[in-house]
Structure formats: C-alpha cells, structure tokens
Amino acid sequence: MSLFARGLLAFQGPDDSADDAMELSRMEARLPALLSVIAGMVDCTGFFTLGHIFTAHVTGNLVLAAGVAVDGGSFHWAQLLTIPVFMLALATVWLIARASRLHGARLVRLLLLVQFLILAALLAFSIIARPSSDPAGWLAGTAAMMAVSAMACQYALLRLAVRGAISTAVMTGNLANAVLSVMDLLSVRHPLLPRDATPLKHSLGRLAGFLLGCVIVAAVVSLAGDWTWSLPAALACAAIAVR
C-alpha cells in the first residue's frame, strides 16, 4: 500500500455516519470565525508585502489593474494572474476532494490540511526568497499565487464540505447579512428575511474575525516582514485540530 493511500485511510477512519455528522456540525459552529481570521491575515499580508495584491478578495485586483490602466503607474502582472490561478486552484481542490472520496468532517480535515500545507510552503518560500524586498518582482508574484491558492482551498472547503456556510474571505456578503438582520430585528412584526437566513451572530463573527486578522497583521507587518506569513500558517495548523 502506498504512503498516500495509508494517509488517506487515516483521514477516513471508522465509518460512523452519526459521529461524522455530529463532528461536522461542531466544525460548522467553530471553524468559520477562525477561517475568517486566517483570510484577513492572508489578504492583508499579501497587500502589504507583495505589491498591493488582494489574495483573498481576488476580484478586487481587477479594480486595481483598471485603475492603473486609466490613471497610469506601475502595473503588477500578478494582479491579473490572480483570477486564472484562483480558478485553477479551485479546480485542483475539487479534483483532490473527488479523488479522496471523503465527505463531511473527513473532507473538512483533508482540505484544512491542504490549506495549511500551502501556507506553510508560502512561509518557507517567503523566509528563504524574501519576496517583499521586490514587491513588483516575480518572486513576489509567485508568493501571491501561493496565497491565492490557499484562499481558493478555503473557498472550496466551504462549498464542498461545509455547505450552506457563508464566505469567510469576502466580507461584502457578511456585511449585507448583518445589516439586513439588524433591520429585521428592529421590525419584529414585519420581518422580510426568510426563517433560514444566516443568523446575525454568524455574520458578525466572520466580520469580526476578518477584521481581527487584518488588524493583527497591520500591527506587526512592519516589524515581521516576510515572517508575518507565520501567523496565518500557525492558525491554519490550529484549524486542523478543531473538532
């Protein structure tokens, strides 16, 4: 039996659907806020150290590139490359999930491991290559694509394994959910949101987590530089242990 097959069996564990469903339910309650912190850290670190590239909110790079095209200035090729790389990374994660034949909590753990491995590789690459020293260079672009791939894995995790969870990386939807939920609370007699709408506390938790990740990175990035990637990598490792 190959090493990969043995590792896959370790993820599969005993086949107990009831226990798996209970564990998945706990993960759905505990993971999103932590994943939001990771996404905030990755997005903010990439923006500060890799030439103003959004590595979580990847479509924002199209706006930045369009602004450069209109107003002039230095163009960063990686800003446009984030979109196809994000799509390719999503497709790769889908293939990994399909090949694993895992579902529920086991699939969550596998994709959390993939996210951690990408961020750990990004940390090692950043420490060795120092891409922040030339934010417009190809080393910085490579680091940005690794960060984008990690965020693609997080997106895919939520869509494939924690279905129904709202985004932990793009906050526009969470902000909209929070405001609309507050309006419904203020209008008890005539609420407009469906009963199964995302609870206010979930949206606020993701918003707070993402903001916390951004604030922490903003506070330390000037001192830590490329070592700042150790923060999301450490939290990604901790996320694997969430049960």
C-alpha positions as a Python dict, from the first residue, in 0.01 Angstrom:
ca = {
    (1, 'M'): (0, 0, 0),
    (2, 'S'): (137, 342, -97),
    (3, 'L'): (214, 615, 154),
    (4, 'F'): (-63, 832, 7),
    (5, 'A'): (-316, 552, 44),
    (6, 'R'): (-219, 497, 407),
    (7, 'G'): (-256, 866, 477),
    (8, 'L'): (-597, 868, 311),
    (9, 'L'): (-710, 577, 525),
    (10, 'A'): (-601, 770, 832),
    (11, 'F'): (-831, 1055, 728),
    (12, 'Q'): (-1116, 818, 656),
    (13, 'G'): (-1110, 650, 994),
    (14, 'P'): (-1402, 431, 1104),
    (15, 'D'): (-1720, 466, 900),
    (16, 'D'): (-1969, 614, 1151),
    (17, 'S'): (-2212, 845, 979),
    (18, 'A'): (-2374, 964, 1302),
    (19, 'D'): (-2043, 1063, 1462),
    (20, 'D'): (-1929, 1228, 1140),
    (21, 'A'): (-2248, 1435, 1121),
    (22, 'M'): (-2208, 1548, 1481),
    (23, 'E'): (-1844, 1642, 1424),
    (24, 'L'): (-1934, 1832, 1108),
    (25, 'S'): (-2200, 2024, 1299),
    (26, 'R'): (-1943, 2125, 1561),
    (27, 'M'): (-1699, 2229, 1287),
    (28, 'E'): (-1967, 2443, 1122),
    (29, 'A'): (-2005, 2630, 1450),
    (30, 'R'): (-1636, 2666, 1537),
    (31, 'L'): (-1439, 2690, 1213),
    (32, 'P'): (-1581, 2987, 1015),
    (33, 'A'): (-1468, 3258, 1259),
    (34, 'L'): (-1117, 3109, 1269),
    (35, 'L'): (-1107, 3079, 890),
    (36, 'S'): (-1212, 3445, 867),
    (37, 'V'): (-914, 3546, 1082),
    (38, 'I'): (-685, 3345, 854),
    (39, 'A'): (-836, 3506, 543),
    (40, 'G'): (-795, 3854, 689),
    (41, 'M'): (-431, 3782, 770),
    (42, 'V'): (-358, 3639, 425),
    (43, 'D'): (-531, 3925, 242),
    (44, 'C'): (-365, 4196, 450),
    (45, 'T'): (-18, 4036, 443),
    (46, 'G'): (-33, 3998, 66),
    (47, 'F'): (-146, 4356, 23),
    (48, 'F'): (131, 4500, 241),
    (49, 'T'): (423, 4280, 133),
    (50, 'L'): (350, 4167, -225),
    (51, 'G'): (276, 4485, -414),
    (52, 'H'): (-84, 4568, -322),
    (53, 'I'): (-236, 4238, -433),
    (54, 'F'): (-560, 4106, -283),
    (55, 'T'): (-502, 3737, -220),
    (56, 'A'): (-844, 3661, -69),
    (57, 'H'): (-1073, 3913, -240),
    (58, 'V'): (-917, 3829, -575),
    (59, 'T'): (-1166, 4015, -795),
    (60, 'G'): (-1055, 4337, -627),
    (61, 'N'): (-734, 4303, -827),
    (62, 'L'): (-929, 4375, -1145),
    (63, 'V'): (-1029, 4712, -1000),
    (64, 'L'): (-668, 4788, -907),
    (65, 'A'): (-546, 4690, -1254),
    (66, 'A'): (-817, 4900, -1419),
    (67, 'G'): (-719, 5198, -1204),
    (68, 'V'): (-358, 5167, -1313),
    (69, 'A'): (-465, 5141, -1677),
    (70, 'V'): (-667, 5463, -1650),
    (71, 'D'): (-451, 5677, -1422),
    (72, 'G'): (-110, 5537, -1513),
    (73, 'G'): (150, 5400, -1276),
    (74, 'S'): (338, 5076, -1232),
    (75, 'F'): (140, 4772, -1341),
    (76, 'H'): (177, 4448, -1145),
    (77, 'W'): (123, 4150, -1374),
    (78, 'A'): (29, 3932, -1076),
    (79, 'Q'): (-288, 4134, -1018),
    (80, 'L'): (-443, 3993, -1334),
    (81, 'L'): (-291, 3648, -1291),
    (82, 'T'): (-473, 3601, -959),
    (83, 'I'): (-802, 3527, -1137),
    (84, 'P'): (-692, 3231, -1355),
    (85, 'V'): (-471, 3096, -1075),
    (86, 'F'): (-765, 3111, -834),
    (87, 'M'): (-980, 2921, -1084),
    (88, 'L'): (-709, 2661, -1143),
    (89, 'A'): (-659, 2615, -768),
    (90, 'L'): (-1033, 2567, -716),
    (91, 'A'): (-1040, 2301, -987),
    (92, 'T'): (-740, 2127, -830),
    (93, 'V'): (-903, 2121, -486),
    (94, 'W'): (-1218, 1978, -644),
    (95, 'L'): (-1011, 1700, -801),
    (96, 'I'): (-843, 1630, -466),
    (97, 'A'): (-1182, 1608, -295),
    (98, 'R'): (-1318, 1376, -562),
    (99, 'A'): (-1012, 1152, -559),
    (100, 'S'): (-1026, 1123, -180),
    (101, 'R'): (-1391, 1008, -184),
    (102, 'L'): (-1430, 1171, 156),
    (103, 'H'): (-1733, 1357, 281),
    (104, 'G'): (-1838, 1565, 577),
    (105, 'A'): (-1593, 1616, 861),
    (106, 'R'): (-1328, 1395, 700),
    (107, 'L'): (-1327, 1607, 387),
    (108, 'V'): (-1307, 1922, 600),
    (109, 'R'): (-996, 1788, 776),
    (110, 'L'): (-833, 1694, 444),
    (111, 'L'): (-891, 2037, 289),
    (112, 'L'): (-778, 2211, 608),
    (113, 'L'): (-456, 2012, 578),
    (114, 'V'): (-417, 2121, 214),
    (115, 'Q'): (-468, 2485, 316),
    (116, 'F'): (-207, 2451, 590),
    (117, 'L'): (47, 2286, 361),
    (118, 'I'): (13, 2568, 107),
    (119, 'L'): (53, 2836, 374),
    (120, 'A'): (347, 2650, 530),
    (121, 'A'): (513, 2630, 188),
    (122, 'L'): (442, 3001, 139),
    (123, 'L'): (604, 3081, 474),
    (124, 'A'): (913, 2877, 391),
    (125, 'F'): (936, 3034, 45),
    (126, 'S'): (900, 3386, 188),
    (127, 'I'): (1166, 3335, 455),
    (128, 'I'): (1414, 3196, 202),
    (129, 'A'): (1341, 3416, -102),
    (130, 'R'): (1235, 3741, 73),
    (131, 'P'): (978, 3836, -196),
    (132, 'S'): (879, 4152, -7),
    (133, 'S'): (1215, 4306, -97),
    (134, 'D'): (1088, 4347, -456),
    (135, 'P'): (706, 4363, -448),
    (136, 'A'): (687, 4400, -826),
    (137, 'G'): (920, 4108, -898),
    (138, 'W'): (845, 3753, -999),
    (139, 'L'): (926, 3618, -652),
    (140, 'A'): (653, 3836, -504),
    (141, 'G'): (419, 3725, -780),
    (142, 'T'): (494, 3360, -703),
    (143, 'A'): (426, 3415, -333),
    (144, 'A'): (99, 3590, -418),
    (145, 'M'): (-15, 3296, -630),
    (146, 'M'): (57, 3059, -340),
    (147, 'A'): (-153, 3277, -110),
    (148, 'V'): (-433, 3289, -367),
    (149, 'S'): (-422, 2908, -389),
    (150, 'A'): (-457, 2878, -12),
    (151, 'M'): (-763, 3103, -19),
    (152, 'A'): (-907, 2904, -309),
    (153, 'C'): (-877, 2596, -91),
    (154, 'Q'): (-1067, 2775, 186),
    (155, 'Y'): (-1343, 2878, -56),
    (156, 'A'): (-1370, 2522, -189),
    (157, 'L'): (-1378, 2380, 163),
    (158, 'L'): (-1687, 2584, 246),
    (159, 'R'): (-1862, 2494, -79),
    (160, 'L'): (-1777, 2124, -88),
    (161, 'A'): (-1771, 2020, 277),
    (162, 'V'): (-1943, 2284, 493),
    (163, 'R'): (-2236, 2351, 263),
    (164, 'G'): (-2453, 2647, 349),
    (165, 'A'): (-2171, 2835, 522),
    (166, 'I'): (-2128, 3194, 409),
    (167, 'S'): (-1795, 3327, 288),
    (168, 'T'): (-1508, 3365, 532),
    (169, 'A'): (-1288, 3561, 291),
    (170, 'V'): (-1508, 3821, 117),
    (171, 'M'): (-1690, 4037, 369),
    (172, 'T'): (-1941, 4218, 147),
    (173, 'G'): (-2197, 3941, 185),
    (174, 'N'): (-2143, 3918, 560),
    (175, 'L'): (-2184, 4294, 598),
    (176, 'A'): (-2505, 4285, 395),
    (177, 'N'): (-2640, 3994, 601),
    (178, 'A'): (-2558, 4175, 925),
    (179, 'V'): (-2730, 4500, 825),
    (180, 'L'): (-3041, 4324, 690),
    (181, 'S'): (-3061, 4106, 1002),
    (182, 'V'): (-3047, 4415, 1224),
    (183, 'M'): (-3326, 4576, 1021),
    (184, 'D'): (-3538, 4263, 1065),
    (185, 'L'): (-3474, 4266, 1439),
    (186, 'L'): (-3591, 4627, 1455),
    (187, 'S'): (-3906, 4533, 1264),
    (188, 'V'): (-4030, 4238, 1467),
    (189, 'R'): (-4383, 4246, 1329),
    (190, 'H'): (-4284, 4260, 963),
    (191, 'P'): (-3954, 4074, 908),
    (192, 'L'): (-3853, 4029, 545),
    (193, 'L'): (-3573, 3774, 568),
    (194, 'P'): (-3662, 3404, 537),
    (195, 'R'): (-3652, 3199, 854),
    (196, 'D'): (-3349, 3003, 735),
    (197, 'A'): (-3145, 3319, 668),
    (198, 'T'): (-2792, 3339, 809),
    (199, 'P'): (-2813, 3437, 1178),
    (200, 'L'): (-2679, 3780, 1272),
    (201, 'K'): (-2419, 3633, 1509),
    (202, 'H'): (-2267, 3427, 1228),
    (203, 'S'): (-2222, 3728, 1001),
    (204, 'L'): (-2084, 3939, 1284),
    (205, 'G'): (-1846, 3659, 1384),
    (206, 'R'): (-1699, 3641, 1035),
    (207, 'L'): (-1674, 4019, 1008),
    (208, 'A'): (-1502, 4042, 1346),
    (209, 'G'): (-1267, 3757, 1261),
    (210, 'F'): (-1161, 3906, 928),
    (211, 'L'): (-1112, 4250, 1084),
    (212, 'L'): (-910, 4099, 1369),
    (213, 'G'): (-682, 3925, 1121),
    (214, 'C'): (-627, 4250, 931),
    (215, 'V'): (-559, 4449, 1248),
    (216, 'I'): (-306, 4196, 1380),
    (217, 'V'): (-116, 4191, 1051),
    (218, 'A'): (-123, 4571, 1022),
    (219, 'A'): (29, 4593, 1369),
    (220, 'V'): (318, 4352, 1310),
    (221, 'V'): (396, 4350, 937),
    (222, 'S'): (636, 4646, 952),
    (223, 'L'): (847, 4458, 1207),
    (224, 'A'): (797, 4097, 1097),
    (225, 'G'): (811, 4143, 720),
    (226, 'D'): (802, 3807, 542),
    (227, 'W'): (775, 3631, 878),
    (228, 'T'): (421, 3767, 901),
    (229, 'W'): (311, 3465, 698),
    (230, 'S'): (380, 3257, 1008),
    (231, 'L'): (59, 3393, 1165),
    (232, 'P'): (-194, 3253, 914),
    (233, 'A'): (15, 2937, 881),
    (234, 'A'): (0, 2879, 1257),
    (235, 'L'): (-375, 2937, 1268),
    (236, 'A'): (-424, 2707, 969),
    (237, 'C'): (-240, 2437, 1164),
    (238, 'A'): (-460, 2504, 1467),
    (239, 'A'): (-773, 2479, 1249),
    (240, 'I'): (-691, 2117, 1168),
    (241, 'A'): (-727, 2033, 1537),
    (242, 'V'): (-1077, 2182, 1564),
    (243, 'R'): (-1329, 1910, 1644),
}
